[in-house]
Amino acid sequence: MIPVIRPFLGEEEALAAAEVVRSGWVAQGPRVAAFEQAFAESAGAAHGVAVSNCTTGLHLSLHLLGVGPGDEVVVPSFSFIATANAVKYVGATPVFADVDPLTGNVTAETVDAAVTPRTVAVIAVHQGGVPFDVDSVQALCDRRGIALVHDSACAAGSTYRGRPVSSGAGLAAWSFHPRKLLTTGEGGMVTTENTEWATRLRKLREHGMSVSAADRHAAGGVKLEEYEEVGFNFRMTDMQAAVGLIQLRKLADVIAKRRELAGRYHKLLGELDGLRCVGDPEYGTTNYQSFWVVLPDDFTGTSVDVLAGLAERGVSARRGIMASHLEPAYADQRDVDLPVTEHLTRRSVILPLFHQMTEAEQDTVVGALDAVLRGAK
Ligand SMILES: *Cc1c(COP(=O)(O)O)cnc(C)c1O
């Protein structure tokens, strides 16, 4: 079976984690600090604050902004459900915006249509690694006086107008889950340009403590901490950060290889009638965290039929990006009008793409998809 993704982990990561174990300091410490600095640098951000995963990073970002009950936050429904859930965690209401049919991302227009007098923030997603049009969404938020948080979970290594995606963002949350391109098992980061925010995020992720455990340890002698506000335990471990440091060094190669394979997919799949492959928008580049295609309009089967047909032929694919408002957890918001989201989620499929994928495996995927699409026309 050809898998949909395979993490690119090697002996170096195993050794790095083992070294941390042998050092005797496994919780958040010097490796986390080093990983924060290295990741922030690669993302073109002033500060990086490591957290336990991207979901807690989004939660922490909204908490930092003071978002709470009675507030509305505009989010795409067309995203992993964590984007909407983060809004619920702070007691606010997610309001779903539709997306652009070509990129699968919110735009200034779709966000504007969802803004009300209660809107205090927007979480915009770089879906599947495809950047959203940051400048126009930021301009809209500035005009409306609302905050913009980037959900950059999928987007490490993507670019926007020649710079790392989300560089210069007020707040961007990243994921290091194995389904993304750079993995620490579980893990996340919040990047920010704002020094005061970075300081407060560091406290909030560690119970609101005035001095971190690692700093107290390093100081020697007696150093007492204070709990300045109610915080969280959203820490990353040094074992994870050690793996992340190695993974970060490989990221550019991983993306170059993915883009090469994606280019080949575009060429081969472009010959299948009516199939559309999602790729670079005109203002940036995707890291191809997901390679997704929209099924031809005249294909009479469903995306589940396609997944089943591919599985029969030895190819493990995934349904397209989910629509949160169609899940039972958001049943109270099912009536919202999101035609593009519903079309994309029902008519798209994510195809296998991983660093070690061979051309023969790619040809198998293309052949299988061709056969499935022909079969049901
Ligand atoms: C994966 C993902 C998340 C959640 O990331 P975790 O690190 O697993 O919490 C959030 N948003 C999007 C768009 C994602 O793809």
Coordinates of C-alpha atoms and ligand atoms in Angstrom, one line a residue:
M1 CA 0.0 0.0 0.0
I2 CA 1.4 3.4 -0.9
P3 CA 0.9 5.6 2.2
V4 CA -0.4 9.2 2.0
I5 CA 2.6 10.6 3.9
R6 CA 5.7 9.1 5.6
P7 CA 7.6 11.2 8.2
F8 CA 11.3 11.8 7.2
L9 CA 13.0 10.6 10.4
G10 CA 16.4 9.1 10.6
E11 CA 19.2 7.9 12.9
E12 CA 20.2 11.5 13.6
E13 CA 16.9 12.3 15.2
A14 CA 17.1 9.0 17.3
L15 CA 20.6 9.9 18.5
A16 CA 19.6 13.5 19.3
A17 CA 16.6 12.3 21.5
A18 CA 18.8 9.6 23.2
E19 CA 21.4 12.3 24.0
V20 CA 18.8 14.3 25.8
V21 CA 17.6 11.3 27.8
R22 CA 21.2 10.6 28.8
S23 CA 21.7 14.2 29.9
G24 CA 19.1 13.8 32.6
W25 CA 17.2 17.0 31.7
V26 CA 14.2 16.0 29.6
A27 CA 11.6 18.7 30.2
Q28 CA 11.6 22.1 28.6
G29 CA 15.2 23.4 28.8
P30 CA 18.2 24.4 26.7
R31 CA 17.1 22.4 23.6
V32 CA 13.7 24.0 23.5
A33 CA 15.4 27.4 23.7
A34 CA 17.7 26.5 20.9
F35 CA 14.8 25.1 18.7
E36 CA 12.8 28.3 19.3
Q37 CA 15.6 30.5 18.1
A38 CA 16.4 28.3 15.1
F39 CA 12.8 28.0 14.1
A40 CA 12.0 31.7 14.5
E41 CA 15.1 32.5 12.4
S42 CA 14.0 30.1 9.6
A43 CA 10.4 31.6 9.7
G44 CA 11.7 35.2 9.5
A45 CA 10.1 35.9 12.9
A46 CA 11.5 37.9 15.8
H47 CA 10.5 35.4 18.5
G48 CA 9.5 31.7 18.7
V49 CA 7.6 30.3 21.8
A50 CA 7.5 26.5 21.7
V51 CA 4.2 24.9 22.9
S52 CA 2.8 21.3 23.1
N53 CA 1.1 21.5 19.8
C54 CA -0.5 23.9 17.3
T55 CA -3.9 23.6 18.9
T56 CA -2.6 24.9 22.2
G57 CA -0.7 27.6 20.3
L58 CA -3.9 28.9 18.8
H59 CA -5.6 28.7 22.2
L60 CA -2.8 30.6 23.8
S61 CA -2.8 33.2 21.1
L62 CA -6.5 34.0 21.6
H63 CA -6.1 34.0 25.4
L64 CA -3.2 36.5 25.0
L65 CA -5.4 38.7 22.9
G66 CA -8.1 38.7 25.6
V67 CA -10.7 37.0 23.4
G68 CA -13.5 35.7 25.5
P69 CA -17.3 35.1 26.0
G70 CA -19.5 37.3 23.8
D71 CA -16.7 37.8 21.2
E72 CA -16.7 36.4 17.7
V73 CA -13.7 35.1 15.8
V74 CA -13.9 34.5 12.0
V75 CA -12.4 31.2 10.9
P76 CA -12.6 29.0 7.8
S77 CA -14.8 26.0 8.3
F78 CA -12.6 24.4 5.6
S79 CA -9.8 23.4 8.0
F80 CA -8.8 20.8 10.5
I81 CA -11.4 21.2 13.4
A82 CA -8.7 22.5 15.8
T83 CA -8.9 26.0 14.2
A84 CA -12.6 26.4 15.2
N85 CA -12.1 24.5 18.5
A86 CA -9.4 27.0 19.7
V87 CA -12.1 29.7 19.6
K88 CA -14.4 27.6 21.8
Y89 CA -11.7 27.0 24.4
V90 CA -11.7 30.8 25.3
G91 CA -15.5 30.8 25.4
A92 CA -15.9 32.8 22.2
T93 CA -18.0 32.0 19.1
P94 CA -16.4 30.8 15.8
V95 CA -18.1 32.4 12.8
F96 CA -17.3 30.5 9.6
A97 CA -16.1 32.3 6.5
D98 CA -16.1 30.7 3.0
V99 CA -12.9 30.2 1.0
D100 CA -11.5 30.9 -2.4
P101 CA -12.1 28.0 -4.8
L102 CA -8.5 27.9 -6.2
T103 CA -6.5 28.1 -2.9
G104 CA -9.0 26.8 -0.4
N105 CA -8.1 29.8 1.8
V106 CA -10.2 32.7 3.2
T107 CA -9.8 36.0 1.4
A108 CA -10.4 39.6 2.5
E109 CA -13.8 39.4 0.8
T110 CA -14.9 36.1 2.5
V111 CA -13.7 37.3 5.9
D112 CA -15.4 40.7 5.5
A113 CA -18.7 39.0 4.7
A114 CA -18.5 37.2 8.1
V115 CA -17.4 40.2 10.2
T116 CA -20.0 41.6 12.7
P117 CA -19.8 44.3 15.4
R118 CA -18.8 41.5 17.8
T119 CA -15.8 40.3 15.7
V120 CA -12.5 40.7 17.6
A121 CA -10.2 38.5 15.6
V122 CA -9.7 36.3 12.6
I123 CA -7.8 33.0 12.4
A124 CA -6.7 32.6 8.7
V125 CA -5.2 29.3 7.6
H126 CA -2.5 28.6 5.1
Q127 CA -4.3 25.4 4.1
G128 CA -2.3 22.4 3.2
G129 CA 0.7 24.7 2.9
V130 CA -0.8 27.0 0.3
P131 CA -0.4 30.6 1.6
F132 CA -3.4 32.8 2.0
D133 CA -3.1 36.4 0.6
V134 CA -1.6 37.8 3.8
D135 CA -1.4 41.5 2.7
S136 CA -5.1 41.8 1.7
V137 CA -6.4 40.0 4.8
Q138 CA -4.1 42.0 7.1
A139 CA -5.3 45.2 5.5
L140 CA -8.9 44.3 6.0
C141 CA -8.2 43.4 9.7
D142 CA -6.4 46.7 10.2
R143 CA -9.3 48.6 8.6
R144 CA -11.8 46.8 10.8
G145 CA -9.6 47.1 14.0
I146 CA -9.5 43.3 14.6
A147 CA -6.6 41.0 15.2
L148 CA -5.2 38.5 12.7
V149 CA -3.8 35.1 13.9
H150 CA -2.2 32.9 11.3
D151 CA -2.9 29.2 11.5
S152 CA 0.4 28.1 10.0
A153 CA 0.1 24.5 11.1
C154 CA 0.8 23.1 7.6
A155 CA 3.0 25.9 6.2
A156 CA 6.6 25.6 7.5
G157 CA 8.7 26.4 4.5
S158 CA 6.0 27.9 2.3
T159 CA 6.6 31.4 1.0
Y160 CA 4.6 34.6 0.6
R161 CA 5.9 37.3 -1.8
G162 CA 9.5 35.9 -1.6
R163 CA 9.6 35.7 2.2
P164 CA 8.9 32.9 4.6
V165 CA 5.2 32.6 5.1
S166 CA 3.9 34.4 8.2
S167 CA 7.2 36.3 8.6
G168 CA 6.3 39.6 10.3
A169 CA 3.0 38.2 11.6
G170 CA 1.7 39.5 14.9
L171 CA 0.9 35.9 15.9
A172 CA 1.3 32.6 14.0
A173 CA 0.8 29.1 15.3
W174 CA 2.7 26.1 13.8
S175 CA 2.4 22.4 14.1
F176 CA 5.0 19.7 14.4
H177 CA 2.6 16.7 14.2
P178 CA 3.9 13.9 12.0
R179 CA 1.2 14.7 9.4
K180 CA 3.1 18.0 8.8
L181 CA 6.5 18.3 7.2
L182 CA 8.7 19.0 10.2
T183 CA 7.8 16.7 13.2
T184 CA 8.6 16.4 16.8
G185 CA 6.0 13.7 17.4
E186 CA 3.7 16.2 18.9
G187 CA 4.7 19.9 19.2
G188 CA 4.0 23.4 18.1
M189 CA 5.3 27.0 18.1
V190 CA 3.9 30.5 18.3
T191 CA 6.0 33.1 16.4
T192 CA 5.5 36.8 17.0
E193 CA 7.2 40.1 16.2
N194 CA 6.0 41.5 19.6
T195 CA 8.6 41.2 22.4
E196 CA 6.1 41.8 25.2
W197 CA 3.8 39.2 23.7
A198 CA 6.6 36.7 23.5
T199 CA 7.5 37.2 27.1
R200 CA 3.9 36.8 28.2
L201 CA 3.4 33.7 26.0
R202 CA 6.4 32.1 27.7
K203 CA 4.9 32.7 31.1
L204 CA 1.4 31.6 30.0
R205 CA 2.6 28.3 28.6
E206 CA 4.2 27.5 32.0
H207 CA 1.5 28.1 34.6
G208 CA 2.1 31.9 34.7
M209 CA 5.4 31.4 36.4
S210 CA 7.7 34.4 36.8
V211 CA 10.9 32.3 36.3
S212 CA 10.9 29.1 34.3
A213 CA 12.0 25.8 36.0
A214 CA 15.0 25.6 33.6
D215 CA 16.1 29.1 34.6
R216 CA 15.8 28.3 38.3
H217 CA 17.9 25.2 37.8
A218 CA 20.5 27.1 35.7
A219 CA 20.7 29.9 38.3
G220 CA 21.8 27.5 41.1
G221 CA 21.2 28.7 44.7
V222 CA 17.7 29.6 45.8
K223 CA 15.5 31.3 43.3
L224 CA 11.7 31.4 44.1
E225 CA 9.1 31.7 41.4
E226 CA 5.8 33.7 41.6
Y227 CA 2.6 32.8 39.7
E228 CA 1.7 36.1 38.2
E229 CA -1.5 35.0 36.5
V230 CA -3.5 31.8 35.8
G231 CA -1.5 30.0 33.0
F232 CA -1.4 26.7 31.4
N233 CA 0.9 23.7 31.0
F234 CA 1.5 23.9 27.2
R235 CA 5.2 23.1 27.3
M236 CA 7.3 21.2 24.8
T237 CA 10.0 18.7 26.1
D238 CA 13.7 18.9 25.3
M239 CA 13.5 15.4 23.7
Q240 CA 11.0 16.8 21.2
A241 CA 13.1 20.0 20.6
A242 CA 16.2 17.9 19.9
V243 CA 14.4 16.0 17.2
G244 CA 13.0 19.3 15.9
L245 CA 16.4 20.9 15.5
I246 CA 17.5 18.0 13.2
Q247 CA 14.2 18.1 11.3
L248 CA 14.6 21.8 10.7
R249 CA 17.9 21.3 9.0
K250 CA 16.3 18.9 6.6
L251 CA 13.2 21.0 5.9
A252 CA 14.5 22.8 2.8
D253 CA 15.6 19.5 1.1
V254 CA 12.3 17.8 2.0
I255 CA 10.3 20.7 0.4
A256 CA 12.5 20.8 -2.7
K257 CA 11.9 17.1 -3.2
R258 CA 8.1 17.5 -2.6
R259 CA 7.9 20.3 -5.1
E260 CA 9.8 18.3 -7.6
L261 CA 7.4 15.3 -7.1
A262 CA 4.4 17.7 -7.1
G263 CA 5.6 19.2 -10.4
R264 CA 5.6 15.7 -11.9
Y265 CA 2.1 15.1 -10.5
H266 CA 0.9 18.3 -12.1
K267 CA 2.2 17.2 -15.5
L268 CA 0.8 13.7 -15.3
L269 CA -2.5 14.5 -13.7
G270 CA -3.0 17.5 -15.9
E271 CA -3.8 15.0 -18.7
L272 CA -6.8 13.6 -16.8
D273 CA -9.9 15.4 -18.1
G274 CA -11.4 17.9 -15.8
L275 CA -9.2 17.1 -12.8
R276 CA -7.8 20.1 -11.0
C277 CA -4.6 20.0 -8.9
V278 CA -4.0 22.7 -6.3
G279 CA -0.6 24.4 -6.5
D280 CA 1.1 27.7 -6.0
P281 CA -1.0 30.9 -5.9
E282 CA 0.4 33.8 -7.9
Y283 CA 1.8 35.5 -4.8
G284 CA 3.7 32.7 -3.2
T285 CA 4.7 29.0 -3.0
T286 CA 3.3 26.0 -1.2
N287 CA 5.4 23.4 0.6
Y288 CA 2.9 20.8 -0.7
Q289 CA 2.2 19.6 2.9
S290 CA -0.9 18.1 1.2
F291 CA -1.2 17.4 -2.5
W292 CA -4.9 17.8 -3.2
V293 CA -7.0 17.5 -6.3
V294 CA -10.6 18.5 -7.1
L295 CA -12.6 15.9 -9.0
P296 CA -13.9 16.5 -12.5
D297 CA -17.5 18.0 -12.5
D298 CA -18.7 15.2 -14.8
F299 CA -17.4 12.4 -12.5
T300 CA -20.6 10.9 -11.1
G301 CA -19.1 9.1 -8.1
T302 CA -18.3 10.6 -4.7
S303 CA -14.9 11.2 -3.2
V304 CA -15.4 8.2 -1.0
D305 CA -15.8 6.1 -4.1
V306 CA -12.5 7.4 -5.3
L307 CA -10.8 6.6 -2.0
A308 CA -12.2 3.0 -2.1
G309 CA -11.2 2.6 -5.8
L310 CA -7.7 3.8 -5.0
A311 CA -7.4 1.5 -2.0
E312 CA -8.3 -1.4 -4.2
R313 CA -5.4 -0.5 -6.4
G314 CA -2.9 -0.2 -3.5
V315 CA -3.1 3.5 -3.0
S316 CA -3.9 5.1 0.4
A317 CA -5.4 8.5 -0.2
R318 CA -7.5 10.7 2.1
R319 CA -10.7 12.6 1.9
G320 CA -10.2 16.3 1.1
I321 CA -9.8 18.9 3.9
M322 CA -12.8 18.7 6.2
A323 CA -15.5 21.3 6.7
S324 CA -15.9 21.8 10.4
H325 CA -19.5 23.1 10.2
L326 CA -20.6 19.7 8.8
E327 CA -19.3 17.8 11.9
P328 CA -21.7 16.9 14.8
A329 CA -19.6 19.1 17.2
Y330 CA -20.8 22.2 15.2
A331 CA -24.4 21.0 14.4
D332 CA -25.7 24.3 15.7
Q333 CA -24.0 26.1 12.8
R334 CA -24.9 23.7 10.0
D335 CA -27.1 26.2 8.3
V336 CA -24.4 28.7 7.5
D337 CA -24.0 29.3 3.7
L338 CA -20.6 28.1 2.6
P339 CA -21.0 26.9 -1.0
V340 CA -17.3 26.8 -2.0
T341 CA -16.3 25.0 1.3
E342 CA -19.0 22.4 0.8
H343 CA -18.0 21.9 -2.9
L344 CA -14.3 21.5 -2.1
T345 CA -14.7 19.3 0.9
R346 CA -17.1 16.9 -1.0
R347 CA -15.2 16.9 -4.3
S348 CA -11.5 16.8 -3.2
V349 CA -9.0 14.1 -2.4
I350 CA -5.5 14.2 -0.9
L351 CA -3.0 12.0 -2.8
P352 CA 0.1 10.4 -1.5
L353 CA 3.3 12.5 -1.4
F354 CA 6.3 11.9 0.7
H355 CA 10.0 12.5 0.5
Q356 CA 11.1 9.0 -0.5
M357 CA 8.3 8.5 -3.0
T358 CA 9.6 6.9 -6.3
E359 CA 8.5 7.8 -9.8
A360 CA 7.1 4.3 -10.1
E361 CA 4.9 4.8 -7.0
Q362 CA 3.7 8.1 -8.5
D363 CA 2.9 6.4 -11.7
T364 CA 0.9 3.8 -9.8
V365 CA -1.1 6.6 -8.1
V366 CA -1.8 8.4 -11.4
G367 CA -2.8 5.1 -13.2
A368 CA -5.1 4.2 -10.3
L369 CA -6.8 7.6 -10.3
D370 CA -7.2 7.5 -14.0
A371 CA -8.8 4.1 -13.9
V372 CA -11.2 5.1 -11.0
L373 CA -12.3 8.3 -12.8
R374 CA -12.9 6.5 -16.1
G375 CA -14.8 3.7 -14.4
A376 CA -17.5 5.9 -13.0
K377 CA -18.0 8.4 -15.8
Ligands
LIG1 C1 -2.8 20.0 12.0 C2 -3.5 21.2 12.1 C3 -3.8 21.8 13.4 C4 -3.5 21.2 14.7 O1 -2.1 20.9 14.9 P1 -1.7 20.1 16.2 O2 -0.2 20.3 16.3 O3 -2.0 18.6 15.9 O4 -2.5 20.6 17.3 C5 -4.4 23.1 13.4 N1 -4.7 23.7 12.2 C6 -4.5 23.1 11.0 C7 -4.9 23.9 9.8 C8 -3.9 21.9 10.9 O5 -3.7 21.3 9.7

